[in-house]
Tab-separated table of C-alpha atoms in Angstrom:
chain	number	residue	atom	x	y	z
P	1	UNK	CA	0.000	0.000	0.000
P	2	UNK	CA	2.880	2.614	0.796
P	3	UNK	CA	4.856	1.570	-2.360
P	4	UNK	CA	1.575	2.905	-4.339
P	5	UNK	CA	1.425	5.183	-2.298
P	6	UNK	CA	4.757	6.248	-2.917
P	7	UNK	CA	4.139	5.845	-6.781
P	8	UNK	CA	1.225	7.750	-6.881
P	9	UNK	CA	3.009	10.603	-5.400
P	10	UNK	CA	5.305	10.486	-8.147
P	11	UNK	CA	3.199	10.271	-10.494
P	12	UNK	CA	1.341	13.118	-9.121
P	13	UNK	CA	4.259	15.286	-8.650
P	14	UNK	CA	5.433	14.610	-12.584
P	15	UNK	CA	2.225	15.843	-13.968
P	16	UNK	CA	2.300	18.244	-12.002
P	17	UNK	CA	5.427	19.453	-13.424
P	18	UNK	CA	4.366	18.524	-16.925
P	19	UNK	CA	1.107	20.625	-17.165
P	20	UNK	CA	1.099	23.263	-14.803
P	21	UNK	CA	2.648	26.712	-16.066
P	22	UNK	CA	3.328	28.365	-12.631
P	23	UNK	CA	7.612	28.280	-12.336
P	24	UNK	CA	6.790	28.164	-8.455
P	25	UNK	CA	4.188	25.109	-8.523
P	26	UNK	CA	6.370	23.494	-10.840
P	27	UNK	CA	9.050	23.725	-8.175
P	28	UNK	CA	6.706	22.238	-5.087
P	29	UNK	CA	5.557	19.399	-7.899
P	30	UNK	CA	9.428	18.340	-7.966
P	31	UNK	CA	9.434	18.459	-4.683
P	32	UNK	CA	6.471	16.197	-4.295
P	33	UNK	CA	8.335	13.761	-6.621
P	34	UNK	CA	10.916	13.674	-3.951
P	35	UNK	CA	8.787	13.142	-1.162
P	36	UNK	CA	7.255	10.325	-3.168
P	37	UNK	CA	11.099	8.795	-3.607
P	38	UNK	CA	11.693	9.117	0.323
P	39	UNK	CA	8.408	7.091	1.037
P	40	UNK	CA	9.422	4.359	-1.329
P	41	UNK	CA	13.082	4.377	0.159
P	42	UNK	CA	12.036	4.187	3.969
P	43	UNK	CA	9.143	1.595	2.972
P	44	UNK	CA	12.111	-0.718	1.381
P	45	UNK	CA	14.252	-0.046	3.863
P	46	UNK	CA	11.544	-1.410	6.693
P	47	UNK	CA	10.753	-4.273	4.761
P	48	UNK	CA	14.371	-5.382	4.281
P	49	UNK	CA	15.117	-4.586	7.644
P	50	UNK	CA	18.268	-2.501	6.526
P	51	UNK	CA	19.184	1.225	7.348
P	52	UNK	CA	20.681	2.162	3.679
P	53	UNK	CA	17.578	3.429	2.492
P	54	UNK	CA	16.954	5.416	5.526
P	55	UNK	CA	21.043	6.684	4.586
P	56	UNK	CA	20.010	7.659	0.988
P	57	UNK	CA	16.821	9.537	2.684
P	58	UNK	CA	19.242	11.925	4.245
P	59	UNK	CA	20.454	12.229	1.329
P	60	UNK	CA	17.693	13.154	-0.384
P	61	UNK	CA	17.001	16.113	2.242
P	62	UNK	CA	20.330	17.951	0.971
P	63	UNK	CA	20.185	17.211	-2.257
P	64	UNK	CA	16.052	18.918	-1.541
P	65	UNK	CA	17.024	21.950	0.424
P	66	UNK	CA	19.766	22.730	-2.002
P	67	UNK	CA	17.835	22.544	-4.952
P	68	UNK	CA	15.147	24.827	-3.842
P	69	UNK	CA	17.525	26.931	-2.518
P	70	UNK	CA	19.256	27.288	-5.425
P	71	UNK	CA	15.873	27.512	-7.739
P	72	UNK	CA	14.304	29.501	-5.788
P	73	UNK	CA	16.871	32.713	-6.225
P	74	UNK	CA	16.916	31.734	-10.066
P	75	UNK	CA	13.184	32.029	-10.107
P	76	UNK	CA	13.293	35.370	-8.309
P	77	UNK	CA	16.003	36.776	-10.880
P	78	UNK	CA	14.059	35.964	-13.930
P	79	UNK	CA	10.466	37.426	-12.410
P	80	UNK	CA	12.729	40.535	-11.671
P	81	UNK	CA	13.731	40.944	-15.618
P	82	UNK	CA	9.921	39.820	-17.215
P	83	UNK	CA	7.589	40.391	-13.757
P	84	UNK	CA	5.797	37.375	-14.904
P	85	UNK	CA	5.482	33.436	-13.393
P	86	UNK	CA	3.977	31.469	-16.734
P	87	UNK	CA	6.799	29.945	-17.661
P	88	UNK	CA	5.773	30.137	-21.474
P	89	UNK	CA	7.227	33.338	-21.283
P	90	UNK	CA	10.733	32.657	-21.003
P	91	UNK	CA	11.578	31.547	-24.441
P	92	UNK	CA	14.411	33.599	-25.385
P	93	UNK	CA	16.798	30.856	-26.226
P	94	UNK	CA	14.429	29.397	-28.456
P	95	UNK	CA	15.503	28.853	-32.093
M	1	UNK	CA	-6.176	-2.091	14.455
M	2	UNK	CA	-5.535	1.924	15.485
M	3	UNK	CA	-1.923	2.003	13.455
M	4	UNK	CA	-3.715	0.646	10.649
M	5	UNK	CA	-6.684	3.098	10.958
M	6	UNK	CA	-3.767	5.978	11.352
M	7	UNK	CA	-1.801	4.876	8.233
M	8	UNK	CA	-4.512	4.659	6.241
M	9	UNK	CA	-5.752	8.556	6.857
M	10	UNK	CA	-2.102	9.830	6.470
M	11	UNK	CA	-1.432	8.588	3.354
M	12	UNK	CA	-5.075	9.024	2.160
M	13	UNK	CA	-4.633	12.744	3.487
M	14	UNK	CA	-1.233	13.162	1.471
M	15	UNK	CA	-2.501	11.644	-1.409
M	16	UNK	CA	-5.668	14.168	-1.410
M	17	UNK	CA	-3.251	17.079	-0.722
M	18	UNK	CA	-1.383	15.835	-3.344
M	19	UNK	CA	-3.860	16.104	-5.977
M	20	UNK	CA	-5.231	19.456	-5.049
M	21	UNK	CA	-1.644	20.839	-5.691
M	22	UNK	CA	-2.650	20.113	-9.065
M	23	UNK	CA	-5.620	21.976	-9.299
M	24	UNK	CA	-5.360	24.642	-6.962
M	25	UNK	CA	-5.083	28.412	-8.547
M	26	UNK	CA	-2.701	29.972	-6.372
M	27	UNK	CA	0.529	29.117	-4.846
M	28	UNK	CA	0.165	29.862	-1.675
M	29	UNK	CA	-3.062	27.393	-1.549
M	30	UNK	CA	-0.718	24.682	-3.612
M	31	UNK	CA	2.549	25.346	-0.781
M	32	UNK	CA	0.009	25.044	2.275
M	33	UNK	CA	-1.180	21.544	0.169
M	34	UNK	CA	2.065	20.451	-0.119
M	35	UNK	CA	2.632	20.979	3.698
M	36	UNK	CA	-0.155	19.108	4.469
M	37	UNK	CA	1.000	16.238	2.207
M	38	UNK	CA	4.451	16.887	4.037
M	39	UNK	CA	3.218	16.395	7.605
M	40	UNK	CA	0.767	13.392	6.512
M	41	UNK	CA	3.680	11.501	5.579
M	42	UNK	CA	5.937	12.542	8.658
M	43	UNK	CA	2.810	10.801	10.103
M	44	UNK	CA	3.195	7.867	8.173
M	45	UNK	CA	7.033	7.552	8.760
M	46	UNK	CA	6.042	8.088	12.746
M	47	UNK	CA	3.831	4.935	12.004
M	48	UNK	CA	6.497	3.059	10.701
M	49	UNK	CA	9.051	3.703	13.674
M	50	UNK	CA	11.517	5.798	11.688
M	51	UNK	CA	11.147	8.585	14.572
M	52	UNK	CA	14.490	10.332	12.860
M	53	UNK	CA	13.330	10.429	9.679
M	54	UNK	CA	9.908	11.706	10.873
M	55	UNK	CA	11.649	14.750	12.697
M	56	UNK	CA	13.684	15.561	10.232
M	57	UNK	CA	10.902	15.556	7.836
M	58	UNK	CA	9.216	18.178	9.887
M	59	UNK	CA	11.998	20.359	10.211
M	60	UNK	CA	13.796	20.068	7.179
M	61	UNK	CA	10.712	20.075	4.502
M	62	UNK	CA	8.488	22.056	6.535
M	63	UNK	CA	10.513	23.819	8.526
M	64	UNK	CA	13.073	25.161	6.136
M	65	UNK	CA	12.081	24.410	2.166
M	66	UNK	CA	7.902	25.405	2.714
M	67	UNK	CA	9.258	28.441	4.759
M	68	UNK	CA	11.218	29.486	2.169
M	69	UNK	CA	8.733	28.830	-0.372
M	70	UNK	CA	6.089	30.599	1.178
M	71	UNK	CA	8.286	33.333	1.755
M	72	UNK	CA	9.186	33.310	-2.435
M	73	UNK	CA	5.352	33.670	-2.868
M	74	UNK	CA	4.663	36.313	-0.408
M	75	UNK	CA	7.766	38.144	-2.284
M	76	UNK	CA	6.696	37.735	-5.384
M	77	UNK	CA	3.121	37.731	-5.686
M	78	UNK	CA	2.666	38.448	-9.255
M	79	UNK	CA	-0.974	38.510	-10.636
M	80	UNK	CA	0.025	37.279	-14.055
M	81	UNK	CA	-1.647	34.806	-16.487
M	82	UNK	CA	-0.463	31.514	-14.718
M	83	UNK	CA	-3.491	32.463	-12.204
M	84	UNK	CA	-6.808	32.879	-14.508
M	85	UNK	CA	-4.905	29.536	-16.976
M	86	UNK	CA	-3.174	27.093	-14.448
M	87	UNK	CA	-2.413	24.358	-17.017
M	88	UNK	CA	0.246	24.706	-20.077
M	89	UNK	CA	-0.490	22.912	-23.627
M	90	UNK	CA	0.626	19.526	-22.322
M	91	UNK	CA	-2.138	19.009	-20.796
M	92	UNK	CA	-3.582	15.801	-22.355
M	93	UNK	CA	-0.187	14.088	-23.129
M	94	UNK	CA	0.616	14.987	-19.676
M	95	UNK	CA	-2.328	13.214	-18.541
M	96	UNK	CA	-1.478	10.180	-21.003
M	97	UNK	CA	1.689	9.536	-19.811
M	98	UNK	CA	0.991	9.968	-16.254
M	99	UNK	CA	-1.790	7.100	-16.577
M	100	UNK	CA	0.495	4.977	-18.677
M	101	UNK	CA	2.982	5.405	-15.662
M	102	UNK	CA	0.542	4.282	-13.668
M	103	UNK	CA	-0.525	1.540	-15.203
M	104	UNK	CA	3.152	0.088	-15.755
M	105	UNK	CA	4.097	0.609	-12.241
M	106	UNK	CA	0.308	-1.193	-11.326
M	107	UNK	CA	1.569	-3.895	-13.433
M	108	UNK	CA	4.542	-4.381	-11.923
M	109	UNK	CA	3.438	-4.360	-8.327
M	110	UNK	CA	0.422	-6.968	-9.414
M	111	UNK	CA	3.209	-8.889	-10.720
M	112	UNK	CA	5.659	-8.655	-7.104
M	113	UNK	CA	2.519	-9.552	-5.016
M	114	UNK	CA	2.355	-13.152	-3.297
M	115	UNK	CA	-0.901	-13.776	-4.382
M	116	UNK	CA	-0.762	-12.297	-7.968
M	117	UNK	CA	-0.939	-15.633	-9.556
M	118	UNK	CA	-4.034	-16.707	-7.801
M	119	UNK	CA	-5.920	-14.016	-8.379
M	120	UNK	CA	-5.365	-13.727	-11.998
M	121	UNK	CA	-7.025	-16.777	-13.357
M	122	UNK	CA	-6.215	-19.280	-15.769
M	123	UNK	CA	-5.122	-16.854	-18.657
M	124	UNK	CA	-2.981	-15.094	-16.076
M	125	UNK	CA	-1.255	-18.389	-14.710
M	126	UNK	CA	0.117	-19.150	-18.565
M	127	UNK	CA	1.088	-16.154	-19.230
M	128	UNK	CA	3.329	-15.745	-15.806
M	129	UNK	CA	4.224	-19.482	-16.302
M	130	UNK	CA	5.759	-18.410	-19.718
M	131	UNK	CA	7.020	-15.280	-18.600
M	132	UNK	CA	9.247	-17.383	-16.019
M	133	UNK	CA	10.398	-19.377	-18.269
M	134	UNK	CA	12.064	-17.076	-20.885
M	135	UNK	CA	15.213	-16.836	-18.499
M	136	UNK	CA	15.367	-20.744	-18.628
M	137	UNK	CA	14.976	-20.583	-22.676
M	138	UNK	CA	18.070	-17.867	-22.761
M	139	UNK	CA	20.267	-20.198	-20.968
M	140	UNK	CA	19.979	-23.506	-22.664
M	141	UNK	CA	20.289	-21.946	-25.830
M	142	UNK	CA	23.192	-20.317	-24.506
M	143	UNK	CA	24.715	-23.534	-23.083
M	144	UNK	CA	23.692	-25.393	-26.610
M	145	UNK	CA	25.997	-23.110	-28.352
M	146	UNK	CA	29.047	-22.456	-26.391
M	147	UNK	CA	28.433	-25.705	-23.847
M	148	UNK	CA	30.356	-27.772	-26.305
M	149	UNK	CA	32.946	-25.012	-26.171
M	150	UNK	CA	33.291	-25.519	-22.129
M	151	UNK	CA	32.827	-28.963	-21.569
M	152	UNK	CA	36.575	-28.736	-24.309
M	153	UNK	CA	38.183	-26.634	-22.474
M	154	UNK	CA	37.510	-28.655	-19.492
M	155	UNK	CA	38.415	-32.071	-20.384
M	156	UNK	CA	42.175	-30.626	-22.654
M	157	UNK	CA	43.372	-27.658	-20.728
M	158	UNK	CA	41.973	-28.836	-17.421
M	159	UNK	CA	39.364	-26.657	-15.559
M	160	UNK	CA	37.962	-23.697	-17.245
M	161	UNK	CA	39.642	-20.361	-15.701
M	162	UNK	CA	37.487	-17.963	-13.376
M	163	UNK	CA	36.054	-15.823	-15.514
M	164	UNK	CA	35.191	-17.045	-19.237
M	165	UNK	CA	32.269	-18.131	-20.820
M	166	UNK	CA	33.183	-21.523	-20.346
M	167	UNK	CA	33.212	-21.563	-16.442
M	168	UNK	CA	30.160	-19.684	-16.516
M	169	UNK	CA	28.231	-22.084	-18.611
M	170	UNK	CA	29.497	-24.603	-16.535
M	171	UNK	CA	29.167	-23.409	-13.108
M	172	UNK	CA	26.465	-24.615	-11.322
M	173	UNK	CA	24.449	-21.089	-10.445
């Protein structure tokens, strides 16, 4: 039940990044997809009664908190140039 | 009985959360249901007796990363078109391969549970019965054209070094 769980939350989180056009909720749908990740790593690590998954979900934590807190100043810079969120609007290195 | 009960509401609770950060309008309302979906599963690791994990969940994700993202939004707060249209053109193949996701992952946990076989019926017993056996297939075709090969190299050089095909074939796995 936790594994679907788990995958669900995945799921969830990738269409969430897919369709929604917000740069913000795109970031808290990755982070979602993380979350899903840490379920499925502590529900294999209970199962197989070993502690590396519950290693790798400290892992996960950095690897979290220093992706948002990189993203998040990113995000901030580019609203400052084009004071908008959709992210269809940053297209200048199209061809 | 009561753990069940309580594992059962968290991760109903963070999978509800989860899917109103999908159609929720504006961030703040999509951050406070990704908090929610946050704490319901610091609930569920609680449940599960990884006490460390649970804390850490709380005050790393919650703590620190929603704080900070809440604080981005209150910053921000740009009234822009992302409001009145939430979803981009991708909707539909977004959808599509979300469900096909789904749907493999479904198949593959059907496939992992003890009672899988049972429960499929007839059709579903042949089909896993050849499934298992494709593995069996690969390797007696593989012995049938380099056992020959091994069984030489066994009986004029002596044994087969660690390592080749030949002591593979050969070695009783």
């Amino acid at each position: 039940m936790l594994i679907a769980t788990s995958a669900a939350l995945f799921a969830l989180g990738l269409l969430g990044v897919i369709v929604r056009r917000n740069v913000l909720v795109m970031l808290m749908c990755m982070e979602l997809m993380l979350n899903g990740v840490n379920l499925s790593l502590v529900t294999f690590a209970q199962q197989t009664a070993s502690a590396a998954g519950a290693v790798l979900v400290f892992l996960v934590f950095v690897v979290a908190t220093a992706e948002i807190a990189i993203a998040i100043p990113i995000v901030l810079l580019l609203v400052r140039r084009k004071d908008v969120l959709d992210l269809d609007a940053y297209t200048d290195l199209k061809g | 009985m009561i753990e069940t009960l309580l594992l059962w509401l968290f991760a109903g609770t963070a999978l509800v959360a989860a899917a109103l950060m999908l159609v929720l309008r504006h961030p703040m309302r999509v951050a406070l249901a990704l908090t929610a979906t946050m704490l319901s599963l610091a609930g569920v690791y609680a449940l599960l007796g990884v006490h460390v994990i649970a804390v850490f969940q709380v005050l790393i994700y919650v703590g620190a990363v929603m704080v900070f993202m809440v604080y981005a939004i209150m910053l921000l707060d740009v009234r822009d078109r992302s409001f009145t249209r939430r979803f981009s053109r991708l909707l539909v193949p977004g959808i599509a391969a979300a469900l096909l996701f789904l749907a493999i992952l479904a198949h593959g946990l059907w496939r992992a549970l003890p009672g899988a076989r049972r429960r499929g019926g007839r059709r579903a017993l042949r089909l896993a019965a050849f499934l298992d056996r494709i593995p069996e297939r690969v390797l007696a075709a593989f012995r049938a054209r380099f056992g020959a090969a091994g069984r030489r190299g066994r009986g004029g050089a002596g044994r087969a070094r660690s390592g080749t095909t030949a002591s593979w074939i050969t070695c009783r796995c």
